[in-house]
XYZ file of C-alpha atoms in Angstrom:
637
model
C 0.000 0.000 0.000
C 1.373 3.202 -0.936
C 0.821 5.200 2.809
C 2.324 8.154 1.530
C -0.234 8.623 -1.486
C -2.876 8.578 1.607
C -1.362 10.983 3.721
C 0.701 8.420 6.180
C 4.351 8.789 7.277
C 5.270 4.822 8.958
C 8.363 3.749 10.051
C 9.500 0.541 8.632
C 7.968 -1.396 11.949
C 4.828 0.407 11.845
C 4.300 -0.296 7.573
C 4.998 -4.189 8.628
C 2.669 -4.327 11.342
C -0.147 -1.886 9.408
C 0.181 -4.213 6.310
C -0.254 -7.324 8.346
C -2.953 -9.930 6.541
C -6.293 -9.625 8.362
C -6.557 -13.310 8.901
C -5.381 -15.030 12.671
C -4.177 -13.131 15.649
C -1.531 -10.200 15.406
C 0.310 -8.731 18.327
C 1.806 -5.570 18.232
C 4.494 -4.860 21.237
C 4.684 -1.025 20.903
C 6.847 0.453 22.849
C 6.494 4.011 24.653
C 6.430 7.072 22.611
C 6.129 4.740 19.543
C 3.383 6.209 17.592
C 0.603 3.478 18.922
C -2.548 5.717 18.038
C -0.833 6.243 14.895
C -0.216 2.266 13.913
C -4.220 1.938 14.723
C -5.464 4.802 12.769
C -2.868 3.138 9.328
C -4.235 -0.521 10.344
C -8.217 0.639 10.114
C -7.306 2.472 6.914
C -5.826 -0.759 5.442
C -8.204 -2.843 6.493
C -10.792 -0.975 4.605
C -8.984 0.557 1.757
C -6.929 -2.445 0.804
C -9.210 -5.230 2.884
C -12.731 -4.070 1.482
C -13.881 -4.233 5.155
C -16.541 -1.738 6.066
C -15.574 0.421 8.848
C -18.917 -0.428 10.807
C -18.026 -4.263 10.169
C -14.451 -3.003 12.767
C -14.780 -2.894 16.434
C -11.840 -0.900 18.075
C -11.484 -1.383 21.970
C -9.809 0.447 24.302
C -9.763 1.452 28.115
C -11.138 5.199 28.544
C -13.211 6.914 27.147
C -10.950 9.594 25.730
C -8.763 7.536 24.417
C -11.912 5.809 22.314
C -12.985 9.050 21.172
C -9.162 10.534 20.238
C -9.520 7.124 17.916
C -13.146 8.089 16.210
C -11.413 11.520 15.367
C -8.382 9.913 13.944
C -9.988 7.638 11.847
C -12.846 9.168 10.607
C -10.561 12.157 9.285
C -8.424 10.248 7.539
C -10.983 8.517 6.030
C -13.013 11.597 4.916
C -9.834 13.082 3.653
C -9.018 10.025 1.133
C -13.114 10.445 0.074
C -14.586 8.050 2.449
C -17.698 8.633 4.903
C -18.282 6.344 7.153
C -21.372 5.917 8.948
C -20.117 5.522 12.105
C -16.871 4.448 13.665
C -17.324 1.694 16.368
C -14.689 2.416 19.042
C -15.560 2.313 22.391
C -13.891 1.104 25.783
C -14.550 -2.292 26.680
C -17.185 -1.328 29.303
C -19.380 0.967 26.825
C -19.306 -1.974 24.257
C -20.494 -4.350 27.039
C -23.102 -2.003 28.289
C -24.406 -1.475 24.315
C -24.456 -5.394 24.522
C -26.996 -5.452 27.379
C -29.305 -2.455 26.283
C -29.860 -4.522 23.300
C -29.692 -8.292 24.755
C -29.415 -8.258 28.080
C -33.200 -9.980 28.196
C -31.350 -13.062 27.735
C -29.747 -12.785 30.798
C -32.729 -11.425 33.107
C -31.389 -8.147 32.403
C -34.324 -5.032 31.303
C -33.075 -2.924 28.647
C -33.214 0.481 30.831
C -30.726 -1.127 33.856
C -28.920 1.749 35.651
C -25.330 1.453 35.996
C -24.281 1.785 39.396
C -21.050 4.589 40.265
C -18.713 3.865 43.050
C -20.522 5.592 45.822
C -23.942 3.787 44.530
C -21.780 0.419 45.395
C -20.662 1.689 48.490
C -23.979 2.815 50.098
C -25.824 -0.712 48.504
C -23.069 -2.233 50.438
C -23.401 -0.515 53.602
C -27.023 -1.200 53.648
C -26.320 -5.638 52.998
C -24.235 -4.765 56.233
C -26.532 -3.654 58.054
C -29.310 -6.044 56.715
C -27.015 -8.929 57.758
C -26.106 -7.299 61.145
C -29.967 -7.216 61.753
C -29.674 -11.431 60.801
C -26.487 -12.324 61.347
C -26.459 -15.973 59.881
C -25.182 -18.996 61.978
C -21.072 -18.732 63.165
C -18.885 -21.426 64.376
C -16.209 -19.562 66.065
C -16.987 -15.731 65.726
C -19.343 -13.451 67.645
C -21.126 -10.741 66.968
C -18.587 -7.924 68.120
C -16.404 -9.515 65.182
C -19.015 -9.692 62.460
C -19.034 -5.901 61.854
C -15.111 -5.910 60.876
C -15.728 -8.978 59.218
C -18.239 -7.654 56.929
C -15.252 -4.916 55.865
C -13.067 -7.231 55.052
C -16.092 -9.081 52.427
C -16.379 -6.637 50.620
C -13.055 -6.874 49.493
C -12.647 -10.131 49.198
C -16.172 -10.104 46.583
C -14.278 -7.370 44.707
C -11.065 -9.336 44.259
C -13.197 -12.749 43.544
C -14.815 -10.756 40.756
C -12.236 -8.909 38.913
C -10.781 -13.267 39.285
C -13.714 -13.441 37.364
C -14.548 -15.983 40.399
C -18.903 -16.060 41.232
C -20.570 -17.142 44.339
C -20.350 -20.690 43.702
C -16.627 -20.948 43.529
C -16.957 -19.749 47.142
C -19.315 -22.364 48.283
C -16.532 -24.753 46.619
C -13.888 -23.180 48.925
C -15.946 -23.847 51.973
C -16.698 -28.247 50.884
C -12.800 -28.020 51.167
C -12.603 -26.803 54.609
C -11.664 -29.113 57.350
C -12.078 -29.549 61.042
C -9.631 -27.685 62.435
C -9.854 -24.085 64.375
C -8.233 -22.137 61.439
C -11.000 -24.159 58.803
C -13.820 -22.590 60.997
C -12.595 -19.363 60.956
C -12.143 -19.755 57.542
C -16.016 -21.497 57.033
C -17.070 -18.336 59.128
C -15.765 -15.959 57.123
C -16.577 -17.472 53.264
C -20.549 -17.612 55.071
C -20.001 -13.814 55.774
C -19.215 -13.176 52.474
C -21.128 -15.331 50.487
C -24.369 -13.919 52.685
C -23.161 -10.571 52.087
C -22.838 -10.918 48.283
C -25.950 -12.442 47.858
C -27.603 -9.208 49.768
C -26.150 -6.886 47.491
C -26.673 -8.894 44.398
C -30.879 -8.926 45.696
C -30.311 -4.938 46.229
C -28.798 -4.433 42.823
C -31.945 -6.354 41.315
C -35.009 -4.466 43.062
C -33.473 -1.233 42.067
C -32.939 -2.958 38.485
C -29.157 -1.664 38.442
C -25.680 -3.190 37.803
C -22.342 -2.535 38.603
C -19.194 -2.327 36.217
C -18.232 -5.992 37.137
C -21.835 -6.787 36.064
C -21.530 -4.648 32.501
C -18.546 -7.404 31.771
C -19.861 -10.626 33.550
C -23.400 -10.547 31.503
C -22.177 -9.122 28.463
C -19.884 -12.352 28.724
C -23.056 -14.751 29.317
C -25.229 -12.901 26.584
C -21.778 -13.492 24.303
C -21.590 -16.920 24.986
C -24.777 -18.001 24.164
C -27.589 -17.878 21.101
C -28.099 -13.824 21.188
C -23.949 -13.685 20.876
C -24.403 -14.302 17.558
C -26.063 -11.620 15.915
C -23.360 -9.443 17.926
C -20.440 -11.478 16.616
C -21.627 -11.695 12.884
C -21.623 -7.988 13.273
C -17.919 -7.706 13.036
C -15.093 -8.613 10.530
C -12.138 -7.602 12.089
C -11.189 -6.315 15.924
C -8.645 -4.056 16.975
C -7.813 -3.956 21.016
C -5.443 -0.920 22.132
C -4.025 -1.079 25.258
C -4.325 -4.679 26.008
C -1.799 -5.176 29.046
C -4.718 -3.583 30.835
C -7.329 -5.983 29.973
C -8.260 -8.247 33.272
C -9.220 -11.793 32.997
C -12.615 -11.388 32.020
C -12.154 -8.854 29.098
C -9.818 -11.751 27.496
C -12.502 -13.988 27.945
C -14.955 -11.761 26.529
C -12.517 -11.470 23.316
C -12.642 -14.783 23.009
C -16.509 -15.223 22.647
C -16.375 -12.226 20.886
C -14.043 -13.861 17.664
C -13.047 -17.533 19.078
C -10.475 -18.934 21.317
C -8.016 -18.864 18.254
C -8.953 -14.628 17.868
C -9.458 -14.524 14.165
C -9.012 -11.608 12.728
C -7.858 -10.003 15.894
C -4.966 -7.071 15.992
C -3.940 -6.368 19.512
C -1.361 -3.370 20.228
C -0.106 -2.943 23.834
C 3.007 -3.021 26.050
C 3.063 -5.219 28.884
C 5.949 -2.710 30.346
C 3.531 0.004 30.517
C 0.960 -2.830 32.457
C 0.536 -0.010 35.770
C -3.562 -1.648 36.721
C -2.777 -4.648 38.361
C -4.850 -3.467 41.459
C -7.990 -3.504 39.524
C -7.544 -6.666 38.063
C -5.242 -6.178 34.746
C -4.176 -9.211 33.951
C -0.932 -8.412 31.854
C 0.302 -12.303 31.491
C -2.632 -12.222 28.956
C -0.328 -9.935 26.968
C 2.823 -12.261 27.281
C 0.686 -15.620 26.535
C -0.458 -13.363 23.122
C 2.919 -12.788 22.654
C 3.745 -16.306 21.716
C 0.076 -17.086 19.860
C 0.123 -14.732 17.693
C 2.395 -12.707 14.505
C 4.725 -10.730 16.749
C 5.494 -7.385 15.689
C 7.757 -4.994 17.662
C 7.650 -0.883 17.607
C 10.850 0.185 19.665
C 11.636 4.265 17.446
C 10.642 6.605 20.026
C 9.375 10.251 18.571
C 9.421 11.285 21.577
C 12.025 11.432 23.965
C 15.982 12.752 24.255
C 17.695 9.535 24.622
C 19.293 9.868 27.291
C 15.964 10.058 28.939
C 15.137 6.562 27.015
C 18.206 5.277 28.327
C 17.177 5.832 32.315
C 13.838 4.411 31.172
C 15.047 1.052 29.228
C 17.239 0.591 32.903
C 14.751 1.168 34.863
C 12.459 -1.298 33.110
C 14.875 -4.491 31.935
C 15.721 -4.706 35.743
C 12.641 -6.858 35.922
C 14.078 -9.755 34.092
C 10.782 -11.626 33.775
C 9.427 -8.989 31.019
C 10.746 -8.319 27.651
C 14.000 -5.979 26.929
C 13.116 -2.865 25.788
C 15.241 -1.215 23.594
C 13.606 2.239 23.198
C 15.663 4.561 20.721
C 15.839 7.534 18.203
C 17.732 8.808 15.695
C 17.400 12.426 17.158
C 20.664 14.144 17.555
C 22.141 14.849 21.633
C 19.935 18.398 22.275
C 22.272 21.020 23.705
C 20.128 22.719 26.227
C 19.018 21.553 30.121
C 20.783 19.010 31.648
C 17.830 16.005 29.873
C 17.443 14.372 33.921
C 17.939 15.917 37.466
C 17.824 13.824 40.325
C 17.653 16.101 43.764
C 16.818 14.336 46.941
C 15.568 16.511 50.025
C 15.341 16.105 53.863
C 11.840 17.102 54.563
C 8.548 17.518 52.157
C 8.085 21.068 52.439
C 11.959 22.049 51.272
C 10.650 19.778 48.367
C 7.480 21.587 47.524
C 9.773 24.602 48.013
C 12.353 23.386 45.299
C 9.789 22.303 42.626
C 7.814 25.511 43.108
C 10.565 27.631 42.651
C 12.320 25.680 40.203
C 9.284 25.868 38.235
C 8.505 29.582 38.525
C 12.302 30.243 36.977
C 11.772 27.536 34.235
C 8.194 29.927 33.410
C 9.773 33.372 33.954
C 12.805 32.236 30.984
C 10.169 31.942 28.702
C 8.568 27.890 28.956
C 5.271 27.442 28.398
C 3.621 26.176 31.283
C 1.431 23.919 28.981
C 4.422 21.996 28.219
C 5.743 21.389 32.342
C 3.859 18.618 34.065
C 4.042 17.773 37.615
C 3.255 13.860 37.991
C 2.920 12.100 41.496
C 2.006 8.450 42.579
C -1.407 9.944 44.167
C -2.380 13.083 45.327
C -2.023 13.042 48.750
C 1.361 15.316 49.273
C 0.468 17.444 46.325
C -1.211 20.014 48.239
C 2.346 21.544 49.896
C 3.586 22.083 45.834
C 0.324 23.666 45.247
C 0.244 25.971 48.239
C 3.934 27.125 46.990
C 3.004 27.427 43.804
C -0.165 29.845 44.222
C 2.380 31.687 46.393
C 4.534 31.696 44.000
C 1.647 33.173 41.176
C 2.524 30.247 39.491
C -0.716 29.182 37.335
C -1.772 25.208 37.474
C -4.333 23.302 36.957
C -4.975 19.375 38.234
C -6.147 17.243 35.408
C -7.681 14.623 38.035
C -9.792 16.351 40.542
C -12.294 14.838 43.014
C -15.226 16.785 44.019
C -16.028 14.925 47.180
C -12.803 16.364 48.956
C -14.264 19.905 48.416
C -15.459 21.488 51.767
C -18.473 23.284 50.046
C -19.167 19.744 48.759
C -18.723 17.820 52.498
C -21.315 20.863 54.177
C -24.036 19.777 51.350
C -23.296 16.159 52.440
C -23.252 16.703 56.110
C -25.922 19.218 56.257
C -28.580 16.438 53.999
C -27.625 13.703 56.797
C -28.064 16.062 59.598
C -31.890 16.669 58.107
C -32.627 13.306 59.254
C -30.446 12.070 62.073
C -30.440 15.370 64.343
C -27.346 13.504 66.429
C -25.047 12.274 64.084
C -21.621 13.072 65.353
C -19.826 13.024 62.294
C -21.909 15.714 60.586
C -22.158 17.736 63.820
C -18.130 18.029 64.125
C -17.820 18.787 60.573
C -20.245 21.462 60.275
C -19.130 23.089 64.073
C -16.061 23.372 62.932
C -17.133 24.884 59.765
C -19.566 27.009 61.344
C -19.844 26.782 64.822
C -18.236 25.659 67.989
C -14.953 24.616 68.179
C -15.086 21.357 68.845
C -13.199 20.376 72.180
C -12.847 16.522 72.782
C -12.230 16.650 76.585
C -15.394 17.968 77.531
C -17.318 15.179 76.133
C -20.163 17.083 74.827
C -22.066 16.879 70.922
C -20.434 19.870 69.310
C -22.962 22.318 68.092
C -23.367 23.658 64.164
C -24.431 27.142 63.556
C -28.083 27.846 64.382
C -29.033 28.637 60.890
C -27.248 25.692 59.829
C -29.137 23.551 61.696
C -32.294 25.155 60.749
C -31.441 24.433 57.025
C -30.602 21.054 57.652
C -34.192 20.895 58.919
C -35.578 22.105 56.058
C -34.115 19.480 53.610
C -35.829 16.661 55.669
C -37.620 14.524 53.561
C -37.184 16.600 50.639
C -35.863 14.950 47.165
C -31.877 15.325 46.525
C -32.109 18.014 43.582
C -34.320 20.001 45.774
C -32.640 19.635 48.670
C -28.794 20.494 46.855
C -30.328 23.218 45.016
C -31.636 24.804 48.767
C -28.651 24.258 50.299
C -26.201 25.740 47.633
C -28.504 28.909 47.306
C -28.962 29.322 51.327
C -25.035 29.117 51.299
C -23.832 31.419 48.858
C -22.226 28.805 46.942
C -23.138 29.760 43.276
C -21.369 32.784 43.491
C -17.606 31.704 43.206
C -17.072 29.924 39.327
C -15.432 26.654 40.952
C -17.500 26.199 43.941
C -20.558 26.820 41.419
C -19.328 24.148 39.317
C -19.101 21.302 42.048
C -22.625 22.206 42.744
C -24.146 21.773 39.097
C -21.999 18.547 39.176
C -23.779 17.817 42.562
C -27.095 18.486 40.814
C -26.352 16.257 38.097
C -25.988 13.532 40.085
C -29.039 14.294 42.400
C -30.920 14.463 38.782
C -29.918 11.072 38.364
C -30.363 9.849 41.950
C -34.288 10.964 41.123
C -34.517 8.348 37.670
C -32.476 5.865 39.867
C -34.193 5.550 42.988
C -37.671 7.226 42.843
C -38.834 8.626 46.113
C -35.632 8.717 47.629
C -34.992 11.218 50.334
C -31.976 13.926 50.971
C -30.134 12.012 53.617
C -29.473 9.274 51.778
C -28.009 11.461 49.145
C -25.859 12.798 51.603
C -24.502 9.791 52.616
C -24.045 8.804 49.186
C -21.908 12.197 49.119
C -19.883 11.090 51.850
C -19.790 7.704 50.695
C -17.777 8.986 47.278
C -15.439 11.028 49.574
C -14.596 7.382 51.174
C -13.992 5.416 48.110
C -11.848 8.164 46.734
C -14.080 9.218 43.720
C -11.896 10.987 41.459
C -13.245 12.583 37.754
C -11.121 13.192 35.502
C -10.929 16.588 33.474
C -13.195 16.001 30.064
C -9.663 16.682 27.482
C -6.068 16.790 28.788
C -4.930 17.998 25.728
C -6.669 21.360 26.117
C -4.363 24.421 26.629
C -5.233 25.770 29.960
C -2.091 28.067 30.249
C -0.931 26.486 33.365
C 1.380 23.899 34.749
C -0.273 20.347 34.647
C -0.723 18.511 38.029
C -1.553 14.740 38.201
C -0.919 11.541 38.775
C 0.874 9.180 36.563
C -1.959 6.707 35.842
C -3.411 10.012 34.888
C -0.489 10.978 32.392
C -0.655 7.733 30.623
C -0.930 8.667 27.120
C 0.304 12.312 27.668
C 3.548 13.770 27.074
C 5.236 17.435 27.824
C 8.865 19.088 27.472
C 9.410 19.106 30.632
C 8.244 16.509 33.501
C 8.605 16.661 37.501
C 8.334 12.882 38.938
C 7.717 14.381 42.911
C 7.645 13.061 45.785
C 9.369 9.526 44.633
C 9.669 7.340 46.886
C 9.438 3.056 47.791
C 6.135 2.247 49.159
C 5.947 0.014 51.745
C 3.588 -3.147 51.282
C 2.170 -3.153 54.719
C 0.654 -7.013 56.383
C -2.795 -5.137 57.596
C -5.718 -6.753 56.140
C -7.184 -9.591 58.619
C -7.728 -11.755 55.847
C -7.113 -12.519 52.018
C -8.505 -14.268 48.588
C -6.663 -17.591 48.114
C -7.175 -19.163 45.015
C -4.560 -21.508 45.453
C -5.094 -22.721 49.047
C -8.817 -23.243 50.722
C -10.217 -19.644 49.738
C -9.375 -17.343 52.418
C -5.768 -16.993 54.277
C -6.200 -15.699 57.806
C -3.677 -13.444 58.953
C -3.615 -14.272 62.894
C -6.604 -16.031 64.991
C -7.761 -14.240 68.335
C -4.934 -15.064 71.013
C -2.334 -16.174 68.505
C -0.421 -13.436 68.819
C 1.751 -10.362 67.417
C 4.193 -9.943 65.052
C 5.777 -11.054 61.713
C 6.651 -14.411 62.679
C 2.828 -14.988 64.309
C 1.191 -14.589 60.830
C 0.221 -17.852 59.403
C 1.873 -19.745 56.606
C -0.543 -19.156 54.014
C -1.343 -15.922 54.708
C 2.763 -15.054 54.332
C 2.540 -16.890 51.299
C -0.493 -15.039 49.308
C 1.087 -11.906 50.640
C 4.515 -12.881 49.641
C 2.798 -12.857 46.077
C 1.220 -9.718 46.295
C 4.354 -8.057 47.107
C 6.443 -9.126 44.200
C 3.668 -8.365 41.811
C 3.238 -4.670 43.619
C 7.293 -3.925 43.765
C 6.953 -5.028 39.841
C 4.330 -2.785 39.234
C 6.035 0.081 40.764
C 8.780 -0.318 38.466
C 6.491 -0.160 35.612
C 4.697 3.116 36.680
C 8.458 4.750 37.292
C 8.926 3.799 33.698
C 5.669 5.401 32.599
C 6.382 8.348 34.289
C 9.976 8.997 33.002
C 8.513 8.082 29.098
C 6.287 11.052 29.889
C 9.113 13.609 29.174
C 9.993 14.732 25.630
C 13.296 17.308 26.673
C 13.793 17.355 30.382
C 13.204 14.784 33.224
C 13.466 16.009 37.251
C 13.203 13.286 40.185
C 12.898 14.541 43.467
C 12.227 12.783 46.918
C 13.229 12.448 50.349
C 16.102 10.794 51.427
C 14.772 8.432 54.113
C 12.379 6.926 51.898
C-alpha cells in the first residue's frame, strides 16, 4: 500500500505491522512514545482501503473513554480526507461496548433494557445497607461473635471485589468452603466465606429491586449474553477487531474477546506493552499480553518520537531490571539536544523544602520563557500534592490538576453533612464537621455533641424529607455557593448527580443522598478533566496513571519514593489454598513471625507483583518527558 499517497508517514515497523494480513491473531508490542494511536489509525485504513472491510463491520477497543474518542477523530478524518464517509466508527472502551451489549440483549440474561449502571458511591452505600441487613440477621457462626461480624463484613467486601475482577462467582466460594476441614483455622475460615457469600448475595438482591448493575456486572453478563444464542447476531456484526491497550485488559475482558471472535482470535490485531501494564490493582491481567505474545504474529515498535535519549536510556534501565518482562530497547535517531541538563535527580530532607524546590524551580523555568502547557508535575497519588500547590499559588505560578475529586471539596462535604443532619439530628460526624465549619470549636475533653451554627441547623431541617435536587439546590442557594465559578461548578456537578439519583431511585430522600456524598469522599471518587490535551495556560498537576498517554517538554516525577507493602488486612482471597488466608486467629499473637503460613505466602505474592508494578509506573512516568526529566524525593524513603 502506498501510505504516503494517503497521507501516512510509517516507520518501517509500523508499515509491517499496518500491512499485516487480516486473517489469525496479530500482536503488536509497541513500545512508549512509539506512535501506537498512529499504527491503529494506518491498520483501520488498510483494512478498509486495501481489505474491502466496512468500517462499521471493525470494532476498536480500548480502556477510557478519551482515548476511544481521540480514535473516532483519527480515523474518521483520515478517512473523509481520502473520500470516504463512514457511517459511524465503532470504538468504544470495553465497558461501553459491554453495556451497548446489554441495552440490546441483556433480556437473555434477566437483564431489562433500561438497567442503571451503578457509580462507586452507589456500590458503596448498597453495600453498607447488605451490612446492616445482615447485622440485623447475622447468619449462623462457628467460632466468631457478633462484636467480630461488623469488621468482618469490611473485610467481604473486598474479598467479593477481588473474587470478581478473578472473574470468580458465588459458587466458587461455596466450593472453597466443601474443602474446609475440622480444624480451628478451617472454621474461621467457614465463618468468614458464610459472611461473604451472605453478604454478596444481599447486594446482588439490592442491585436487582433497584434494576441496576455494577461495572463488574456490565462485563460478567455481556460475557453470558456473548456466549450463548443472542452472541451471535453481535459477533456476525464484526469482521475484524482491533484492542489498544491490552496489558490492561483483566481476565474477564480476554474472555470476553474470546466469545467475541473464538479462542483462536481470528481476525484479531492487539497493540499494547506489557511494560507500561501499571492496573494490576484492579484486576489487569498483563500475562494475557505475554501468553499473546507467543500465539500470535509478533510485531515490535521500539523508534521513540518522543524522547531525548538519554531520557530513554534511564527508562530502558529502569524497566529491563525486571528480568521476567521483555528488553526494551527504546531509541531515536534524534541528535544529543544542547540545552538543560535532559534528567535531574535532587533528593531533600523534609517535604516542604521539596514543595519549596519544585515551586521555585518551576517559577524560573516559566519566567525564561517555557510554556507552562508543556511542564507537568506527575505524582504516585495526590495526597502530598497540596504543599507544591500551596507554593506554587504563592509563588503566582498558574496550574491546573487534570484529576480532581469533588467529594474532597469542603463546600461539597457541608451539602453532604448538612442532607444527613436533616434526618439524624445527632449524628456526630456531621455535627463536628459542620461546628467546625460554622460553629463551635469542637473540644474533645469535655465530652459534649459539638454544636453547628443555628441557621445551619435550621437548614438542615428544612431538607428533611425533601428529594436530593431540591434539597442540593436549597442548600447551595442558602449558602452562597453559586457565586464563586469553581465552587458553582461542584454544585451543578452535585445536581447532576441528584438528577440522576431521582430516575435511579424514585422517592428517595436527601439524607441518603448525603450519605451517598460522603460515601464517594470514602472510596476516593476521582473525575477526571473532560480533554487533557486542552491548553489551559498552566502547569499540569496529576498523577501518573493520569499521564498515561500524555507527554510534555518538561516533567517533575515528585515526591518519589518506595512504598511500603504493609501485612494489615485480617484476611485474604486464596485461590490456590482453601479460599481465604487468615492473617492471625484471636490469642495467637503479634508480630511477623505470628502470621500464618498461608497468609505469608499469598502476601509474599502480592508483594512481588506490587514492587513489579512500581517499576512499571516509574517507567511510565519517566517516558512522559519529551526534553527534560526532574526526580525529586526524600532521602529516608
Amino acid at each position: 500500500m502506498d501510505w504516503e499517497a494517503v497521507g501516512f508517514s510509517l516507520t518501517e515497523e509500523q508499515r509491517a505491522a499496518a500491512e499485516a494480513p487480516p486473517e489469525g491473531l496479530c500482536v503488536v508490542e509497541a513500545g512508549a512514545g512509539c506512535g501506537k494511536t498512529h499504527l491503529v489509525t494506518a491498520r483501520f485504513v488498510y483494512l478498509v482501503l486495501e481489505k474491502g472491510i466496512e468500517p462499521d463491520a471493525i470494532l476498536c477497543l480500548t480502556f477510557s473513554e478519551h482515548a476511544a474518542g481521540e480514535m473516532r477523530r483519527r480515523i474518521k478524518k483520515a478517512l473523509q480526507s481520502l473520500g470516504t464517509f463512514p457511517r459511524s466508527i465503532c470504538a468504544s472502551t470495553f465497558h461501553a461496548f459491554c453495556e451497548s451489549v446489554l441495552r440490546e440483549s441483556g433480556e437473555a440474561v434477566g437483564l431489562s433494557g433500561d438497567f442503571a449502571v451503578l457509580d462507586e458511591g452507589e456500590v458503596e452505600l448498597l453495600f453498607e445497607q447488605s451490612r446492616r441487613r445482615l447485622m440485623e440477621q447475622p447468619p449462623p457462626l462457628s467460632v466468631m461473635n457478633v462484636d467480630m461480624l461488623w469488621r468482618t463484613l469490611l473485610g467481604a467486601q473486598s474479598l467479593i471485589a477481588e473474587a470478581r475482577l478473578l472473574g470468580l462467582q458465588q459458587k466458587d466460594l461455596q466450593a472453597f468452603l466443601k474443602r474446609c476441614g475440622n480444624d480451628t483455622i478451617s472454621a474461621w475460615r467457614r465463618d468468614i466465606l458464610n459472611i461473604t457469600l451472605c453478604l454478596w448475595r444481599l447486594y446482588e438482591e439490592a442491585k436487582r429491586e433497584r434494576n441496576a448493575v455494577d461495572f463488574d456486572d456490565l462485563m460478567e453478563k455481556a460475557l453470558l449474553v456473548l456466549q450463548g444464542e443472542e452472541g451471535k447476531k453481535v459477533r456476525r456484526r464484526y469482521r475484524a477487531v482491533v484492542v489498544d491497550e491490552y496489558q490492561d485488559t483483566d481476565r474477564r475482558q480476554q474472555r470476553l474477546l474470546e466469545a467475541l471472535c473464538g479462542e483462536e482470535l481470528s481476525s484479531v490485531f492487539v497493540v499494547g506493552d506489557v511494560r507500561q501494564a501499571i492496573y494490576a490493582w484492579r484486576g489487569a491481567h498483563p500475562e494475557g499480553m505475554l501468553a499473546l505474545c507467543e500465539r500470535g504474529k509478533l510485531f515490535h515498535l521500539t523508534h521513540n518520537f518522543r524522547s531525548r535519549n538519554e531520557i530513554l536510556a534511564l527508562a530502558n534501565a529502569l524497566i529491563n531490571a525486571d528480568e521476567t518482562l521483555p528488553k526494551s530497547r527504546l531509541h531515536n535517531s534524534n541528535p544529543p539536544l544542547s540545552s538543560a541538563e535532559p534528567v535531574v535527580v535532587r533528593l531533600f530532607e523534609t517535604a516542604d523544602a521539596e514543595a519549596e524546590w519544585v515551586a521555585q524551580t518551576i517559577a524560573d523555568l516559566i519566567e525564561k520563557g517555557q510554556d507552562a502547557d508543556s511542564v507537568a508535575v506527575l505524582a504516585r497519588s495526590r495526597t502530598h500534592l497540596w504543599r507544591l500547590e500551596n507554593r506554587l499559588e504563592k509563588l503566582g505560578v498558574p496550574f491546573v490538576a487534570l484529576v480532581k475529586n469533588i467529594y474532597e471539596a469542603a463546600e461539597v462535604l457541608d451539602v453532604g453533612h448538612i442532607l444527613v443532619l436533616g434526618e439524624e439530628r445527632d449524628n456526630r460526624e456531621a455535627r463536628v464537621w459542620l461546628a467546625l465549619r460554622f460553629g463551635d470549636a469542637v473540644d474533645a475533653e469535655d465530652g459534649r455533641v459539638p454544636s453547628p451554627d443555628e441557621r445551619i441547623l435550621r437548614l438542615a431541617e428544612e431538607t428533611r424529607g425533601k428529594d436530593p435536587f431540591t434539597a442540593v439546590s436549597l442548600v447551595a442557594e442558602r449558602m452562597g455557593y453559586l457565586s464563586d465559578a469553581e465552587i458553582c461548578a461542584n454544585m451543578d456537578r452535585l445536581l447532576e448527580q441528584a438528577a440522576r439519583w431521582l430516575r435511579l431511585f424514585p422517592g428517595v430522600e436527601a439524607a441518603e443522598f448525603g450519605r451517598y456524598i460522603l460515601a464517594m469522599r470514602r472510596v476516593g471518587a476521582t473525575e477526571p478533566v473532560t480533554d487533557p490535551y486542552k491548553p489551559y495556560g498552566a502547569v499540569r498537576i496529576l498523577t501518573i496513571h493520569a499521564a498515561k498517554g500524555l507527554e510534555f517538554d518538561c516533567v517533575f516525577l515528585f515526591d518519589t519514593r518506595r512504598i511500603p507493602h504493609r501485612q494489615d488486612e485480617p484476611f485474604l482471597l486464596d485461590t490456590d489454598g482453601a479460599g481465604v488466608a487468615i492473617r492471625l486467629l484471636p490469642g495467637q499473637g503479634e508480630g511477623r513471625k505470628a502470621v500464618n503460613a498461608d497468609y505469608q505466602r499469598v502476601w509474599e505474592a502480592s508483594r512481588l507483583q506490587r514492587e513489579r508494578e512500581e517499576r512499571r509506573l516509574l517507567h511510565v512516568a519517566v517516558t512522559r518527558a519529551r526534553k527534560q526529566l526532574v526526580i525529586t524525593g526524600r532521602r529516608k524513603s
